[in-house]
XYZ file of C-alpha atoms in Angstrom:
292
model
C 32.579 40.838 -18.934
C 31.104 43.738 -17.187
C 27.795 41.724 -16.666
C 29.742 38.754 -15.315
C 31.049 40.760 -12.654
C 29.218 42.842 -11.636
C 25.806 40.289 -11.491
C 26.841 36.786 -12.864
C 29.631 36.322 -10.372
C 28.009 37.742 -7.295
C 24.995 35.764 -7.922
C 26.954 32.374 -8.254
C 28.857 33.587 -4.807
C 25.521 33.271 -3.132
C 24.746 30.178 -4.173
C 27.560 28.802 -2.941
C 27.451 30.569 0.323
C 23.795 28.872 0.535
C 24.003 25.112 -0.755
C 27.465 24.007 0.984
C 26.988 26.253 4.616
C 23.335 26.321 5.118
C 21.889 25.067 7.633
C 20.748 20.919 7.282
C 18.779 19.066 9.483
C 21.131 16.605 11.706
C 20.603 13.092 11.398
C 19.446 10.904 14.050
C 19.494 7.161 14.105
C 15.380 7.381 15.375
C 14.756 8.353 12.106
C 14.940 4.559 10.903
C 13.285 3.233 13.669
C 10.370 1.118 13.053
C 10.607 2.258 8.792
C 10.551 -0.735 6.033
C 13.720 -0.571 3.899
C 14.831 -3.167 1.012
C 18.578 -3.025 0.927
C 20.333 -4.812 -2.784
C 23.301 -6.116 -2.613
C 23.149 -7.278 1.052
C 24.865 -10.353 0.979
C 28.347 -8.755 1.506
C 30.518 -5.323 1.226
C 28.210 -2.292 1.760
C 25.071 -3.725 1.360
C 25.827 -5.853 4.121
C 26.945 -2.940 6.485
C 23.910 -0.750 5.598
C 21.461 -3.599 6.429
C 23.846 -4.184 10.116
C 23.354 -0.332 10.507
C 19.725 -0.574 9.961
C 19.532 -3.038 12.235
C 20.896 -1.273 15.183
C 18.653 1.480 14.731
C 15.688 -0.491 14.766
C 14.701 -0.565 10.983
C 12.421 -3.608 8.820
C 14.827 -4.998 6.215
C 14.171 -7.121 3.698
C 17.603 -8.305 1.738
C 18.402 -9.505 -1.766
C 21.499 -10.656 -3.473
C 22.427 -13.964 -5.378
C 24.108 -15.685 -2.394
C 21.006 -17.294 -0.399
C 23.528 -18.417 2.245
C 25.482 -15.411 2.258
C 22.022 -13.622 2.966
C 21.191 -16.474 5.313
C 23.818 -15.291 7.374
C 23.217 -11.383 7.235
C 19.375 -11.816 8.087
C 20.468 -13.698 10.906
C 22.861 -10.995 12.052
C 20.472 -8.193 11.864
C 18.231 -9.964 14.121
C 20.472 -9.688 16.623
C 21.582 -6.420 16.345
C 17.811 -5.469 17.023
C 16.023 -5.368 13.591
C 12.588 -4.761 13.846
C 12.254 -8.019 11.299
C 14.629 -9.243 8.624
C 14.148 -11.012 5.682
C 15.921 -11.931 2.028
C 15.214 -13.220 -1.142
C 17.953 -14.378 -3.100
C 18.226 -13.934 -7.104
C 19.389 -12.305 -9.887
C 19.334 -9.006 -11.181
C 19.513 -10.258 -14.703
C 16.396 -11.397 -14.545
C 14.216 -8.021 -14.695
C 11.124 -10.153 -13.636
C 12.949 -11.221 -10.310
C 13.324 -7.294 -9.793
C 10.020 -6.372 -10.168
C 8.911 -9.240 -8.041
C 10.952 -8.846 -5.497
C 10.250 -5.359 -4.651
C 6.519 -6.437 -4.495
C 6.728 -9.596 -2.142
C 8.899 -6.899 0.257
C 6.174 -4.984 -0.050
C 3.851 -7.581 1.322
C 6.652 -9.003 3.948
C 6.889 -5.430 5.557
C 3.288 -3.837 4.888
C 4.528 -1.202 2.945
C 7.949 0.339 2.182
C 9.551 3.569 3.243
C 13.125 3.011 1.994
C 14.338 1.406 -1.309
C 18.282 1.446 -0.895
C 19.791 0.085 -4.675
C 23.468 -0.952 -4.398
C 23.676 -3.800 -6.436
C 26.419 -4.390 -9.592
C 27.423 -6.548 -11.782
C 30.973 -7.427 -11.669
C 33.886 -5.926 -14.238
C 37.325 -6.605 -14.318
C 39.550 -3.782 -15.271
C 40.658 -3.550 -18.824
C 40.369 -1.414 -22.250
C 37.079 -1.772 -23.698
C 37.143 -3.253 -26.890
C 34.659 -5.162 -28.147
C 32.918 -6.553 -25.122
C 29.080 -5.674 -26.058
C 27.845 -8.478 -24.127
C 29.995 -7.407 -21.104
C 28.397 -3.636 -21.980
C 24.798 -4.967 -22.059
C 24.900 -6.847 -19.125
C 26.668 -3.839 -17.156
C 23.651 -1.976 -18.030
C 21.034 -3.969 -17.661
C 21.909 -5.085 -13.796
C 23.239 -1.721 -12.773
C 21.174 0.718 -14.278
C 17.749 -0.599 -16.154
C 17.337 -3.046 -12.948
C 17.268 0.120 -10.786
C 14.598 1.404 -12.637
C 12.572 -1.121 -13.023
C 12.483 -1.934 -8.918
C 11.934 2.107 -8.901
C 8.642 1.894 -10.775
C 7.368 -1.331 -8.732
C 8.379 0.328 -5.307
C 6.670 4.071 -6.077
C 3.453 3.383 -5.204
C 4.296 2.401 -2.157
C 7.043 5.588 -1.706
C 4.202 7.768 -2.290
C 2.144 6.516 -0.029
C 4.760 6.880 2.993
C 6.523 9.916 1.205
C 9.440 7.604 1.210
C 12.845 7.232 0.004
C 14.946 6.063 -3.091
C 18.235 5.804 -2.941
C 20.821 5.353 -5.423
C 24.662 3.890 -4.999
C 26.667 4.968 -7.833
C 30.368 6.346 -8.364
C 32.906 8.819 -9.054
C 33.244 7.102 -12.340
C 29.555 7.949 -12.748
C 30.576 11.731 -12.407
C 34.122 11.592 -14.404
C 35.497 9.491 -17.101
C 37.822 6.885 -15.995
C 39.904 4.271 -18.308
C 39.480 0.975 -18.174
C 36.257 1.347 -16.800
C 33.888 2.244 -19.722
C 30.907 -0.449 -19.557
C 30.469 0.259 -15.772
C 30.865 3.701 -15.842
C 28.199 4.106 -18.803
C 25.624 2.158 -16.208
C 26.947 4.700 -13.810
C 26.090 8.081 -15.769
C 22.963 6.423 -16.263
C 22.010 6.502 -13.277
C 22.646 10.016 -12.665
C 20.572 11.008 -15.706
C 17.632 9.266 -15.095
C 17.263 9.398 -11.487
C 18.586 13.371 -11.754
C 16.230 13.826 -14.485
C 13.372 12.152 -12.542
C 13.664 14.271 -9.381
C 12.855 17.145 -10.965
C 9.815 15.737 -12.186
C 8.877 14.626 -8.627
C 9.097 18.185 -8.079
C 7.436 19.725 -11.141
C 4.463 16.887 -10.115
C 4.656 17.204 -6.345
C 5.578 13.601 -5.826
C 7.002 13.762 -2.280
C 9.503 11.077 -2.878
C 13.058 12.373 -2.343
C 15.695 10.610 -4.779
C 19.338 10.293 -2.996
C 22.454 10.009 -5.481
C 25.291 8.411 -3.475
C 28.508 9.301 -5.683
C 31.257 6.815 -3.976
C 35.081 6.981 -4.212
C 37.045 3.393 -3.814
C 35.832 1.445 -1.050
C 37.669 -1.276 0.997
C 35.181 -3.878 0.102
C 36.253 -7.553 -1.426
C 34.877 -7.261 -4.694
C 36.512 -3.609 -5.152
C 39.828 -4.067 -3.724
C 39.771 -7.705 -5.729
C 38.709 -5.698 -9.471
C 41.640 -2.871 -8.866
C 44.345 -5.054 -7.826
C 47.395 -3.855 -9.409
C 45.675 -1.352 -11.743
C 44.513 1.313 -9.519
C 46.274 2.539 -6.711
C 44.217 4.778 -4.741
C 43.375 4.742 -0.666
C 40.532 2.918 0.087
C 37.777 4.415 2.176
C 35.883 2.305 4.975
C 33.034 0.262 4.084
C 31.207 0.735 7.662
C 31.437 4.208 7.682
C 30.533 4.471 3.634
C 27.496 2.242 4.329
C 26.776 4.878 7.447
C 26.803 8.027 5.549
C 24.616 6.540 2.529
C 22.266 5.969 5.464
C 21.963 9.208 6.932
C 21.923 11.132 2.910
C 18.937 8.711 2.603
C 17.158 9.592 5.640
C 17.746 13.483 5.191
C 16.608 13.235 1.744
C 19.536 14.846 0.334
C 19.921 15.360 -3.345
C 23.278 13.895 -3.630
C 26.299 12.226 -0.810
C 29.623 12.204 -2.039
C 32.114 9.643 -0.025
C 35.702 9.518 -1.059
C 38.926 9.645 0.827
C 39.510 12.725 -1.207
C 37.858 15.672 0.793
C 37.843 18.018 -2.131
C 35.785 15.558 -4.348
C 32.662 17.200 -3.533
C 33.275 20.346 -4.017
C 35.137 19.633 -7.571
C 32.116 17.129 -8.556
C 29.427 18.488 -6.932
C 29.027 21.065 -10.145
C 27.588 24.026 -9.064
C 27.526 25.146 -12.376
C 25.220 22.327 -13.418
C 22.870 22.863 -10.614
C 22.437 26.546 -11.645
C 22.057 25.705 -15.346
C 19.277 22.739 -14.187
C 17.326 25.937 -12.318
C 17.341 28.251 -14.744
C 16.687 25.432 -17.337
C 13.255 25.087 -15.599
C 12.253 28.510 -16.967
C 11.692 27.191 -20.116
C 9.290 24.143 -19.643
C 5.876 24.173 -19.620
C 4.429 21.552 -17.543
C 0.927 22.162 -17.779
C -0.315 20.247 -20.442
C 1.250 17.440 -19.696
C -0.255 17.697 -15.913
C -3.519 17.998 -17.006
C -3.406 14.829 -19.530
């Protein structure tokens, strides 16, 4: 106890002081200008406000969803807002081939890639899990393993224009929520592997940032439609939602928490966890596997 105070407590003082009051860079919509981003998810709800954000501030996008005419539409939009160029490709996310391909014909659409923006899900309804392993597998496979696999196609080019991936997931990947337990396992998946491989970036100097966006309920269709009469909670804009994942992208923060709730950061954000992940660190050693 006498440790805890007079070191332990003082020490985890200053780390708060320093990761919620220092000093960030301030975002500026130049910052997109002219950069090649792939937006999932685009065909409606905050996929389709992040690629009419984009747009305004000058940005390439290339879209995907399943809707071809729902993308039609949204390509056709962000022209006029001032893209730099827009284009989609409509599929699947089931199809783990369509991923991987996708991400590559961007590539080639845009010459390059300095953005890879993954907000695509599957659909759930609201209910107790029972014995749904299908529904489980699929929830998995679209929102989580599909993230990875577009991940892997699109680093090559990240590294090459120190670029950006970034990651749409929830409060129910940060908390347990009923009724939700197929999603929210895709969810905490995300947060382990893409948490897990940032500090491998770092350990390997791979200067592509990782953004986790942890959202609260958002007005979109598909949300609003899925808690209907189950969960009653306000609903936070889907503009400005779609605005902040933006700017936690471009500033290459670690994680964004949006949530109509302005203590959910603070109460998620862990800072316990983040100290435990440092001092964790002390007992790796990298080098051989550097070296091989």
């Amino acid at each position: 106890m006498h440790f805890m105070k007079k070191y332990l407590l003082p020490i985890l003082v200053l780390f708060l002081a320093y990761y919620y009051y220092s000093t960030k860079e301030e975002f500026r919509p130049e910052m997109l200008q002219g950069k090649k981003v792939i937006v999932t998810g685009a065909s409606k709800g905050i996929g389709r406000e992040m690629a009419y954000h984009l747009s305004e501030m000058g940005a390439h996008v290339v879209l995907t969803a399943r809707s071809e005419e729902g993308l039609q539409k949204v390509a056709s939009r962000c022209l006029e807002l001032g893209a730099a160029s827009a284009h989609y490709i409509a599929g699947t996310m089931e199809d783990m081939t369509f991923a991987e391909q996708f991400v590559l014909k961007a590539g080639k659409l845009m010459g390059g890639l300095d953005m890879l923006i993954l907000n695509h899900i599957t659909y759930t309804s609201m209910n107790f899990f029972r014995d749904e392993i299908h529904a489980l597998r699929k929830a998995m496979e679209v929102n989580f393993i599909s993230y990875v696999v577009m991940s892997v196609a699109a680093l090559p080019m990240l590294k090459q224009s120190n670029g950006s991936i970034v990651v749409v997931s929830s409060i129910a990947g940060k908390m347990a929520h009923p009724l939700v337990a197929s999603y929210s396992a895709s969810k905490f998946a995300l947060d382990g592997f893409f948490s897990s491989l940032r500090r491998e970036h770092g350990v390997t100097n791979v200067n592509v940032s990782i953004t986790l966006c942890v959202l609260g309920l958002i007005n979109t269709e598909t949300a609003m439609k899925a808690t209907s009469g189950v969960f009653n909670a306000p609903a936070s804009p889907k503009e400005e939602c779609a605005l902040e994942i933006i700017k936690g992208g471009a500033l290459r923060q670690e994680e964004v928490y949006y949530d109509s709730w302005s203590w959910t950061p603070i109460l998620l954000g862990n800072p316990g966890r983040k100290i435990m992940e440092f001092l964790s660190m002390k007992s790796f050693t990298f080098d051989k596997l550097i070296s091989s």
